[in-house]
Coordinates of C-alpha atoms in Angstrom, one line a residue:
M1 CA -14.5 -38.0 26.6
A2 CA -17.0 -39.9 24.6
E3 CA -19.9 -38.2 26.3
I4 CA -18.4 -34.7 25.5
V5 CA -17.8 -35.7 21.9
Q6 CA -21.3 -37.0 21.6
Q7 CA -22.7 -33.8 23.0
R8 CA -20.8 -31.6 20.5
I9 CA -22.0 -33.8 17.6
E10 CA -25.6 -33.6 18.7
E11 CA -25.3 -29.8 18.9
R12 CA -24.4 -29.8 15.2
I13 CA -27.2 -32.1 14.0
P14 CA -29.9 -29.3 13.7
E15 CA -27.6 -27.2 11.4
L16 CA -26.7 -30.3 9.3
E17 CA -30.3 -31.2 8.9
Q18 CA -30.9 -27.6 7.8
L19 CA -28.1 -28.0 5.2
E20 CA -29.9 -31.1 3.9
R21 CA -33.3 -29.3 3.8
V22 CA -32.1 -26.4 1.8
G23 CA -30.4 -28.8 -0.7
L24 CA -26.8 -28.0 0.0
F25 CA -26.0 -31.6 1.0
T26 CA -27.6 -35.0 0.5
K27 CA -28.5 -37.4 3.4
K28 CA -25.4 -39.4 2.5
E29 CA -23.1 -36.4 2.6
V30 CA -24.5 -35.3 6.0
K31 CA -23.7 -38.8 7.4
S32 CA -20.2 -38.4 6.0
I33 CA -19.8 -35.0 7.6
I34 CA -21.0 -36.3 11.0
K35 CA -18.5 -39.2 10.7
R36 CA -15.6 -36.8 9.9
A37 CA -16.6 -34.4 12.6
T38 CA -16.7 -37.1 15.2
A39 CA -13.2 -38.2 14.3
L40 CA -11.9 -34.6 14.5
E41 CA -13.7 -34.0 17.9
Y42 CA -12.0 -37.1 19.3
K43 CA -8.6 -35.6 18.2
L44 CA -9.4 -32.4 19.9
H45 CA -10.1 -34.2 23.2
R46 CA -6.9 -36.3 23.4
L47 CA -4.4 -35.7 26.1
I48 CA -1.9 -34.4 23.7
V49 CA -3.6 -32.0 21.3
N50 CA -2.1 -30.7 18.0
K51 CA -2.8 -27.2 16.7
E52 CA -3.1 -28.7 13.3
D53 CA -6.1 -30.7 14.4
F54 CA -7.9 -27.4 15.3
I55 CA -7.1 -25.9 11.9
A56 CA -8.3 -29.1 10.2
Y57 CA -11.6 -28.9 12.1
I58 CA -12.1 -25.3 11.2
Q59 CA -11.5 -26.0 7.5
H60 CA -13.9 -29.0 7.7
I61 CA -16.7 -26.8 9.0
H62 CA -16.0 -23.9 6.7
Y63 CA -18.3 -23.6 3.7
Q64 CA -18.6 -21.2 0.7
F65 CA -22.4 -20.6 0.7
K66 CA -24.2 -17.7 2.4
R67 CA -27.6 -18.9 3.4
E68 CA -29.2 -16.8 6.1
E69 CA -30.8 -19.7 7.9
I70 CA -27.6 -21.7 8.3
E71 CA -24.9 -19.0 8.2
F72 CA -24.9 -17.9 11.9
P73 CA -24.6 -21.4 13.6
I74 CA -21.7 -22.4 11.5
I75 CA -19.8 -19.1 11.9
H76 CA -20.6 -19.3 15.6
R77 CA -19.1 -22.8 15.8
I78 CA -15.9 -21.8 13.9
N79 CA -15.4 -18.8 16.2
S80 CA -15.9 -21.2 19.2
I81 CA -13.1 -23.5 17.8
F82 CA -10.8 -20.6 17.2
R83 CA -11.3 -19.5 20.9
R84 CA -10.5 -23.0 22.1
A85 CA -7.3 -23.0 19.9
T86 CA -6.1 -19.5 21.0
N87 CA -6.8 -20.4 24.7
K88 CA -4.5 -23.4 24.2
W89 CA -1.8 -21.7 22.2
K90 CA -1.9 -18.1 23.6
D91 CA 1.5 -17.2 22.3
D92 CA 0.8 -18.0 18.7
V93 CA 0.1 -14.5 17.2
Q94 CA -0.4 -16.0 13.7
L95 CA -3.3 -18.1 15.1
W96 CA -4.9 -15.0 16.6
L97 CA -4.5 -13.1 13.3
S98 CA -6.1 -16.0 11.5
H99 CA -9.2 -15.6 13.8
V100 CA -9.2 -11.9 13.0
A101 CA -9.0 -12.6 9.3
F102 CA -12.0 -15.0 9.5
C103 CA -14.0 -12.4 11.4
K104 CA -13.2 -9.8 8.7
K105 CA -14.2 -12.1 5.9
W106 CA -17.6 -13.0 7.4
A107 CA -18.3 -9.5 8.6
T108 CA -18.6 -10.4 12.3
K109 CA -17.5 -6.9 13.4
G110 CA -18.4 -7.3 17.0
Q111 CA -16.4 -10.5 17.2
I112 CA -13.3 -8.7 15.8
S113 CA -13.2 -6.3 18.8
K114 CA -13.4 -9.2 21.2
V115 CA -10.6 -11.1 19.4
F116 CA -8.4 -8.1 19.5
S117 CA -9.2 -7.4 23.1
A118 CA -8.3 -10.9 24.1
M119 CA -5.2 -10.9 22.0
L120 CA -3.9 -7.6 23.4
A121 CA -4.5 -8.8 27.0
I122 CA -1.9 -11.6 26.2
H123 CA 0.4 -9.5 23.9
P124 CA 0.4 -5.9 25.2
D125 CA 4.1 -5.7 24.5
K126 CA 3.6 -5.7 20.6
P127 CA 2.9 -2.1 19.4
A128 CA 2.0 -3.4 15.9
L129 CA -1.0 -5.3 17.3
W130 CA -2.3 -2.1 19.1
I131 CA -2.0 -0.2 15.9
M132 CA -3.8 -3.0 13.9
A133 CA -6.6 -3.1 16.5
A134 CA -7.1 0.6 16.4
K135 CA -7.2 0.7 12.6
S136 CA -9.7 -2.0 12.7
E137 CA -12.0 0.0 15.0
L138 CA -11.7 3.0 12.7
E139 CA -12.0 1.2 9.3
D140 CA -14.1 -1.9 10.0
R141 CA -16.4 -0.5 12.7
N142 CA -16.2 3.2 11.9
S143 CA -15.6 4.0 15.5
S144 CA -13.1 6.8 16.0
E145 CA -13.8 6.8 19.7
S146 CA -12.8 3.2 20.1
A147 CA -9.7 3.7 18.0
R148 CA -8.7 6.7 20.1
H149 CA -9.2 4.7 23.3
L150 CA -6.9 1.9 21.9
F151 CA -4.2 4.3 21.0
L152 CA -4.3 5.9 24.4
R153 CA -4.0 2.5 26.0
A154 CA -1.2 1.6 23.7
L155 CA 0.7 4.7 24.8
R156 CA 0.5 3.6 28.4
F157 CA 2.4 0.4 27.5
H158 CA 4.7 2.1 24.9
P159 CA 5.1 5.8 25.9
N160 CA 8.2 6.3 23.7
N161 CA 7.1 4.4 20.6
K162 CA 7.3 6.7 17.5
K163 CA 5.2 4.5 15.4
V164 CA 2.3 4.5 17.8
Y165 CA 2.4 8.3 18.0
K166 CA 2.6 8.7 14.3
E167 CA -0.3 6.4 13.6
Y168 CA -2.4 8.0 16.3
F169 CA -1.6 11.4 14.8
R170 CA -2.5 10.2 11.4
M171 CA -5.8 8.7 12.6
E172 CA -6.9 12.0 14.1
L173 CA -6.1 13.7 10.8
L174 CA -8.0 11.2 8.7
H175 CA -11.0 11.4 11.1
C176 CA -10.9 15.2 10.9
E177 CA -10.9 15.0 7.0
K178 CA -13.7 12.5 7.0
L179 CA -15.9 14.7 9.2
R180 CA -15.2 17.7 6.9
K181 CA -16.3 15.7 3.9
Q182 CA -19.5 14.5 5.6
K183 CA -20.3 18.0 6.6
E184 CA -19.7 19.3 3.1
E185 CA -22.0 16.6 1.6
L186 CA -24.8 17.3 4.0
E187 CA -24.6 21.0 3.3
K188 CA -24.7 20.5 -0.4
A189 CA -27.8 18.3 0.0
E190 CA -29.2 21.2 2.1
M191 CA -30.0 18.9 5.0
D192 CA -30.6 20.0 8.5
L193 CA -27.4 19.5 10.5
G194 CA -29.1 19.7 13.9
E195 CA -29.0 16.0 14.6
Y196 CA -25.3 15.8 13.6
E197 CA -22.5 17.0 15.8
F198 CA -19.5 18.6 14.0
A199 CA -17.5 20.2 16.8
P200 CA -15.3 23.0 15.3
E201 CA -12.3 21.9 17.4
I202 CA -12.4 18.4 15.7
L203 CA -13.1 19.8 12.2
N204 CA -10.1 22.1 12.6
G205 CA -7.7 19.2 13.6
K206 CA -7.4 20.3 17.2
L207 CA -7.2 16.8 18.5
A208 CA -4.4 16.0 16.1
E209 CA -2.7 19.2 17.2
V210 CA -3.0 18.1 20.9
V211 CA -1.3 14.8 20.0
Y212 CA 1.5 16.7 18.4
K213 CA 2.0 19.4 21.0
D214 CA 1.5 17.3 24.2
K215 CA 3.9 14.6 23.2
R216 CA 6.5 16.7 21.4
K217 CA 8.5 17.2 24.6
N218 CA 8.5 13.4 25.4
I219 CA 8.9 11.9 22.0
F220 CA 9.6 14.3 19.2
K221 CA 12.5 16.0 20.8
N222 CA 14.2 12.9 22.2
T223 CA 13.6 10.7 19.2
N224 CA 13.7 13.3 16.3
Y225 CA 10.0 12.8 15.5
T226 CA 10.3 16.1 13.6
E227 CA 12.3 14.0 11.1
D228 CA 8.9 13.5 9.5
S229 CA 7.8 15.6 6.6
F230 CA 4.2 14.6 7.1
T231 CA 4.2 16.4 10.5
W232 CA 5.8 19.6 9.2
D233 CA 3.4 19.6 6.3
F234 CA 0.4 19.4 8.6
M235 CA 1.6 22.1 11.0
A236 CA 2.5 24.4 8.1
K237 CA -1.0 24.1 6.4
R238 CA -2.7 24.7 9.8
E239 CA -1.5 28.4 9.5
L240 CA -3.9 28.8 6.6
E241 CA -6.8 28.5 9.1
A242 CA -5.6 31.4 11.3
P243 CA -8.3 34.1 11.7
G244 CA -7.9 37.3 9.7
A245 CA -8.7 40.9 10.5
G246 CA -12.5 41.4 10.0
A247 CA -12.4 44.9 8.6
E248 CA -9.7 44.1 6.1
L249 CA -11.7 41.3 4.6
Q250 CA -14.3 43.7 3.1
S251 CA -12.3 44.4 -0.1
A252 CA -10.8 42.0 -2.6
K253 CA -7.4 43.6 -2.1
G254 CA -7.8 43.2 1.7
R255 CA -8.7 39.5 1.4
A256 CA -5.7 39.0 -0.9
S257 CA -3.4 40.7 1.6
D258 CA -4.8 38.5 4.4
I259 CA -4.3 35.3 2.3
N260 CA -0.8 36.3 1.4
R261 CA 0.0 36.8 5.1
R262 CA -1.3 33.3 5.9
E263 CA 0.7 31.8 3.1
E264 CA 3.8 33.5 4.4
R265 CA 3.2 32.0 7.8
C266 CA 2.9 28.6 6.2
C267 CA 6.2 29.2 4.4
Q268 CA 7.8 30.1 7.7
V269 CA 6.9 26.7 9.1
Y270 CA 8.2 25.0 6.0
E271 CA 11.4 26.9 6.4
E272 CA 11.8 25.6 9.9
G273 CA 11.1 22.1 8.6
I274 CA 13.8 22.5 5.9
K275 CA 16.3 23.6 8.7
S276 CA 15.5 20.5 10.7
L277 CA 14.9 18.2 7.8
N278 CA 16.8 19.0 4.6
T279 CA 15.5 15.9 2.6
E280 CA 13.7 15.4 -0.7
P281 CA 10.3 14.5 1.0
M282 CA 10.5 17.8 3.0
W283 CA 11.2 19.9 -0.1
T284 CA 8.5 18.0 -2.0
C285 CA 5.9 19.0 0.6
Y286 CA 7.1 22.6 0.4
V287 CA 7.1 22.7 -3.4
A288 CA 3.7 21.0 -3.6
F289 CA 2.2 23.6 -1.3
C290 CA 3.6 26.5 -3.3
L291 CA 2.4 24.9 -6.6
E292 CA -1.0 24.4 -5.2
R293 CA -1.2 28.1 -4.2
V294 CA 0.1 29.4 -7.5
K295 CA -2.5 27.5 -9.4
R296 CA -5.3 29.2 -7.5
K297 CA -7.1 31.9 -9.4
T298 CA -7.1 35.5 -8.2
N299 CA -7.7 38.8 -9.8
V300 CA -5.3 40.6 -7.6
Q301 CA -2.0 40.9 -9.6
E302 CA 0.1 41.5 -6.5
L303 CA -0.9 38.1 -5.0
K304 CA -0.2 36.4 -8.3
E305 CA 3.3 37.9 -8.4
K306 CA 3.9 36.9 -4.7
R307 CA 2.9 33.3 -5.4
Q308 CA 5.0 33.1 -8.6
G309 CA 8.1 34.5 -7.0
R310 CA 7.6 32.2 -4.0
I311 CA 7.4 29.0 -6.1
L312 CA 10.3 30.0 -8.4
S313 CA 12.5 30.6 -5.3
V314 CA 11.6 27.3 -3.7
L315 CA 12.1 25.4 -6.9
Q316 CA 15.6 27.0 -7.3
R317 CA 16.7 26.3 -3.8
A318 CA 15.4 22.7 -3.9
H319 CA 17.4 22.2 -7.1
D320 CA 20.5 23.8 -5.6
S321 CA 20.2 21.3 -2.8
S322 CA 19.9 18.5 -5.4
L323 CA 16.7 17.5 -3.6
L324 CA 14.1 18.6 -6.2
K325 CA 12.0 15.7 -7.6
E326 CA 12.3 14.9 -11.3
D327 CA 8.6 15.6 -11.9
Y328 CA 8.8 19.2 -10.7
Y329 CA 11.2 20.3 -13.4
K330 CA 8.2 20.2 -15.9
N331 CA 6.3 22.6 -13.6
W332 CA 9.3 24.8 -13.3
L333 CA 9.8 25.0 -17.1
Q334 CA 6.0 25.7 -17.6
I335 CA 6.1 28.6 -15.2
L336 CA 9.2 30.1 -16.7
L337 CA 7.9 29.7 -20.3
S338 CA 4.5 31.2 -19.4
S339 CA 6.1 34.2 -17.9
G340 CA 8.3 34.7 -21.0
D341 CA 11.6 34.0 -19.3
A342 CA 13.3 32.2 -22.1
E343 CA 16.8 32.5 -20.7
G344 CA 15.7 31.0 -17.4
A345 CA 13.8 28.2 -19.1
A346 CA 16.9 27.3 -21.2
S347 CA 19.1 27.3 -18.0
V348 CA 16.7 25.0 -16.1
A349 CA 16.4 22.7 -19.1
M350 CA 20.1 22.2 -19.2
A351 CA 20.3 21.9 -15.4
A352 CA 17.7 19.2 -15.4
T353 CA 19.6 17.1 -17.9
Q354 CA 22.7 17.3 -15.7
R355 CA 20.8 16.4 -12.6
F356 CA 18.9 13.4 -14.2
S357 CA 21.3 12.6 -17.0
Q358 CA 19.9 9.1 -17.5
S359 CA 16.3 10.0 -17.6
V360 CA 14.6 9.8 -21.0
S361 CA 11.7 11.9 -19.9
V362 CA 13.9 14.7 -18.6
W363 CA 16.0 14.7 -21.8
S364 CA 12.8 14.7 -23.9
L365 CA 11.3 17.6 -22.0
S366 CA 14.4 19.6 -21.9
L367 CA 15.2 19.1 -25.6
Q368 CA 11.6 20.0 -26.5
T369 CA 12.0 23.2 -24.5
L370 CA 15.4 24.1 -26.1
I371 CA 14.0 23.4 -29.6
Q372 CA 11.0 25.6 -28.8
L373 CA 13.4 28.4 -27.7
G374 CA 15.9 27.9 -30.5
S375 CA 18.6 27.6 -27.9
G376 CA 21.7 25.4 -27.6
D377 CA 23.4 23.0 -29.9
V378 CA 20.4 20.6 -30.3
S379 CA 22.2 18.1 -32.5
R380 CA 25.0 17.7 -30.0
L381 CA 22.5 17.5 -27.1
F382 CA 20.7 14.6 -28.8
Q383 CA 24.0 12.8 -29.2
D384 CA 24.7 13.4 -25.5
A385 CA 21.3 12.1 -24.5
L386 CA 21.6 9.0 -26.6
T387 CA 25.0 8.3 -25.0
L388 CA 23.8 8.7 -21.5
V389 CA 20.4 7.0 -21.4
N390 CA 19.7 3.3 -21.3
P391 CA 19.6 2.2 -25.0
K392 CA 16.6 0.0 -24.3
E393 CA 14.6 3.1 -23.3
S394 CA 16.0 5.4 -26.0
L395 CA 13.3 5.0 -28.7
P396 CA 11.4 8.2 -27.8
L397 CA 14.6 10.2 -28.2
W398 CA 15.3 8.7 -31.6
Q399 CA 11.8 9.6 -32.7
Q400 CA 12.2 13.1 -31.4
Q401 CA 15.6 13.5 -33.1
V402 CA 14.2 12.4 -36.5
Q403 CA 11.3 14.8 -36.2
W404 CA 13.5 17.6 -35.4
S405 CA 16.1 16.8 -38.0
M406 CA 13.5 16.5 -40.8
A407 CA 12.2 20.0 -39.9
N408 CA 15.5 21.7 -39.2
Q409 CA 18.5 20.0 -40.9
S410 CA 19.6 19.3 -44.4
P411 CA 18.6 16.0 -46.1
E412 CA 22.2 14.7 -45.8
E413 CA 22.2 15.4 -42.0
T414 CA 18.7 13.7 -41.6
E415 CA 20.0 10.7 -43.6
A416 CA 22.9 10.4 -41.3
V417 CA 20.6 10.3 -38.3
F418 CA 18.7 7.4 -39.9
K419 CA 21.9 5.6 -40.6
R420 CA 23.0 5.9 -37.0
G421 CA 19.7 4.6 -35.8
L422 CA 20.0 1.5 -38.1
L423 CA 23.1 0.6 -36.2
S424 CA 21.3 0.5 -32.8
A425 CA 21.5 -2.8 -31.0
V426 CA 18.0 -2.3 -29.8
A427 CA 15.6 -4.1 -32.3
A428 CA 12.8 -1.7 -31.7
V429 CA 15.0 1.3 -32.5
A430 CA 16.5 -0.2 -35.6
M431 CA 13.1 -1.3 -36.9
E432 CA 11.5 2.1 -36.3
M433 CA 14.4 3.8 -38.1
K434 CA 14.2 1.5 -41.1
Q435 CA 10.5 2.2 -41.5
R436 CA 10.8 5.9 -41.1
Y437 CA 13.8 5.9 -43.4
L438 CA 11.8 4.3 -46.2
D439 CA 8.8 6.7 -45.7
W440 CA 11.1 9.8 -45.6
S441 CA 13.0 8.6 -48.7
Y442 CA 9.7 8.4 -50.7
H443 CA 8.4 11.7 -49.5
T444 CA 11.6 13.6 -50.2
G445 CA 12.9 11.9 -53.3
G446 CA 10.0 10.0 -54.7
Y447 CA 10.0 6.5 -56.2
K448 CA 13.7 6.4 -57.3
K449 CA 15.1 7.5 -53.9
A450 CA 12.8 5.0 -52.1
R451 CA 14.0 2.2 -54.3
K452 CA 17.6 3.2 -53.7
T453 CA 17.0 3.3 -49.9
F454 CA 15.2 -0.1 -50.0
T455 CA 18.2 -1.6 -51.8
R456 CA 20.6 -0.1 -49.3
L457 CA 18.6 -1.5 -46.4
W458 CA 18.6 -4.9 -47.9
T459 CA 22.4 -4.7 -48.4
F460 CA 22.7 -3.4 -44.8
L461 CA 20.8 -6.4 -43.6
C462 CA 23.0 -8.8 -45.4
V463 CA 26.3 -7.1 -44.2
F464 CA 25.4 -6.7 -40.5
Q465 CA 23.9 -10.1 -40.0
E466 CA 25.5 -13.4 -40.7
T467 CA 22.3 -14.5 -42.5
P468 CA 19.5 -12.1 -43.5
K469 CA 16.4 -12.6 -41.4
M470 CA 13.6 -13.5 -43.9
N471 CA 10.9 -11.9 -41.7
Y472 CA 12.7 -8.5 -42.0
L473 CA 13.1 -8.9 -45.7
R474 CA 9.4 -9.8 -46.1
D475 CA 8.6 -6.7 -44.2
Y476 CA 10.7 -4.5 -46.4
Y477 CA 9.2 -6.0 -49.6
E478 CA 5.6 -5.7 -48.3
R479 CA 6.2 -2.0 -47.4
A480 CA 7.8 -1.4 -50.8
L481 CA 5.0 -3.1 -52.6
Q482 CA 2.5 -0.9 -50.9
E483 CA 4.1 2.1 -52.4
F484 CA 5.3 0.8 -55.8
G485 CA 3.5 -2.5 -56.4
T486 CA 1.2 -1.3 -59.2
S487 CA 4.0 -0.4 -61.5
D488 CA 7.4 -2.1 -60.5
D489 CA 7.4 -5.5 -62.0
D490 CA 11.1 -6.0 -60.9
L491 CA 10.1 -5.6 -57.3
W492 CA 7.6 -8.5 -57.5
L493 CA 10.2 -10.7 -59.3
Q494 CA 12.9 -9.9 -56.6
Y495 CA 10.4 -10.9 -53.9
I496 CA 9.8 -14.2 -55.6
Q497 CA 13.5 -14.9 -56.0
E498 CA 14.0 -14.3 -52.3
E499 CA 11.4 -16.8 -51.4
L500 CA 13.0 -19.3 -53.7
G501 CA 16.4 -18.7 -52.0
P502 CA 17.8 -20.8 -49.1
L503 CA 16.0 -18.8 -46.4
G504 CA 12.7 -18.4 -48.1
Q505 CA 9.5 -20.5 -48.4
P506 CA 8.9 -21.5 -52.1
E507 CA 5.3 -22.3 -51.4
N508 CA 4.7 -18.5 -51.0
C509 CA 5.7 -17.8 -54.6
G510 CA 2.3 -18.8 -56.0
K511 CA 0.6 -16.2 -53.8
I512 CA 3.1 -13.5 -54.7
H513 CA 2.7 -14.3 -58.4
W514 CA -1.1 -14.1 -58.1
R515 CA -0.9 -10.7 -56.3
A516 CA 1.5 -9.4 -58.9
M517 CA -0.9 -10.2 -61.8
K518 CA -3.7 -8.6 -59.8
F519 CA -1.9 -5.3 -59.1
L520 CA 0.4 -4.7 -62.1
E521 CA -1.0 -2.6 -64.9
G522 CA -0.3 -2.1 -68.6
E523 CA 3.1 -2.9 -69.9
S524 CA 4.3 -3.9 -66.4
V525 CA 2.2 -7.1 -66.6
Q526 CA 3.8 -8.2 -69.9
R527 CA 7.3 -7.5 -68.6
F528 CA 6.6 -9.4 -65.4
T529 CA 5.2 -12.4 -67.3
S530 CA 8.1 -12.6 -69.7
K531 CA 10.7 -12.3 -66.9
Y532 CA 8.9 -14.8 -64.7
T533 CA 8.8 -17.3 -67.6
L534 CA 12.5 -16.9 -68.3
H535 CA 13.2 -17.3 -64.6
Q536 CA 11.2 -20.5 -64.4
T537 CA 12.9 -22.0 -67.4
G538 CA 16.4 -21.1 -66.1
H539 CA 17.2 -18.4 -68.7
L540 CA 17.2 -15.5 -66.2

């Protein structure tokens, strides 16, 4: 054993000397490393070996520097120790995956393939490892051929595994899309494509289609693989690539007619998908397709109308099935409003609030639509919305209601909205309402109304809290002083009195007095000085 240990240590000496030469370690540190490595090597050659000893040795060798002249031998040595460990503990999948992770980190791509190959020879019964290995070939080594080969081998071991088929199918689609983008970029750069091979069958997704069709009998039928909206979506969009009639394509109207037929064929596939799979993801694929087509520009009015009629029909049916995603109600309303269908838009707005009664965004959008159309009892709807949504999320609705009330209701009704907002248990809502209430009071009733509102807010604060929070009071005073501080000597004096009270900070009074003398003008200065003196001497 001693001879083997000595041999392994001697193998390491050149790389350690190189570490010393490039200045990464001192001579003393190198001696320490050799001593530690010797102890670890002895542990690895005992009769009873622990997996933890291999891990410790790997961690001991590992370093954080990337110097070309020393990188390769150290990485090679760590890989060697990993191989010794996985040979000893073949069943430990986590150990294998640690080796894979190391290879990925240090970009030893060729080694990754070898590790996966060795691991799959021991663990062919684990579909997830086959999928992981195939993805590594595609993503880390950019080899679709190797990935395809691994998937085909995986299917020999797991001929009825849905996940393997699905990932194989997805891989072929991704590969197809990648090749298309590469071809487009080369064509844009006006490069000669002669040296590149872009087989039309692959670009058109034929390989993915083969995976789908060849295995549909074995797997899809028996295991309901058609319960996958991704598959239906792919097969539907393939209909867009069907060849059209050559003569017909000479005119704009002919081309539009051909496009419409292709889109109709796509919809037929989606309809089959809906029959088999009446779920939200399936309807989402269908709606997304129709939306994408309706957004395409065309000068042929007939095609525009066909597309609009199609999307409105699909949206309505998805809604009737209670399977239309929340986000699509906005698209639905936009289409109806742009086409001038006010009655339809109002109906959809109300339907959306019933379907998503606790969604702030849906209520906000629907109320905005109803306000724009002048439809419905908006005041009551705001109350319904604020009753149903989570109070902690309700601030946007309060802001929207205040805006609407100031523009459409009487001052008394708007004031009532503010007062309801003040009672909110949500601090952010109450604070927003207080600030807006003060601003609104000043702009609608001037100085006197704002002072009255300020006094009312102060009283409200005292009544609805066991003790007034001084930070809130300071905020009110500061806001009031911004509006009236140049002329209202009583306001400055009240502020000082609050700071002298049990909840205030008397040391702030000097600063407030200095600011008052700086901002007050004319007779206000004399009145403030007199009252302040009387207050200081206890006569006020």
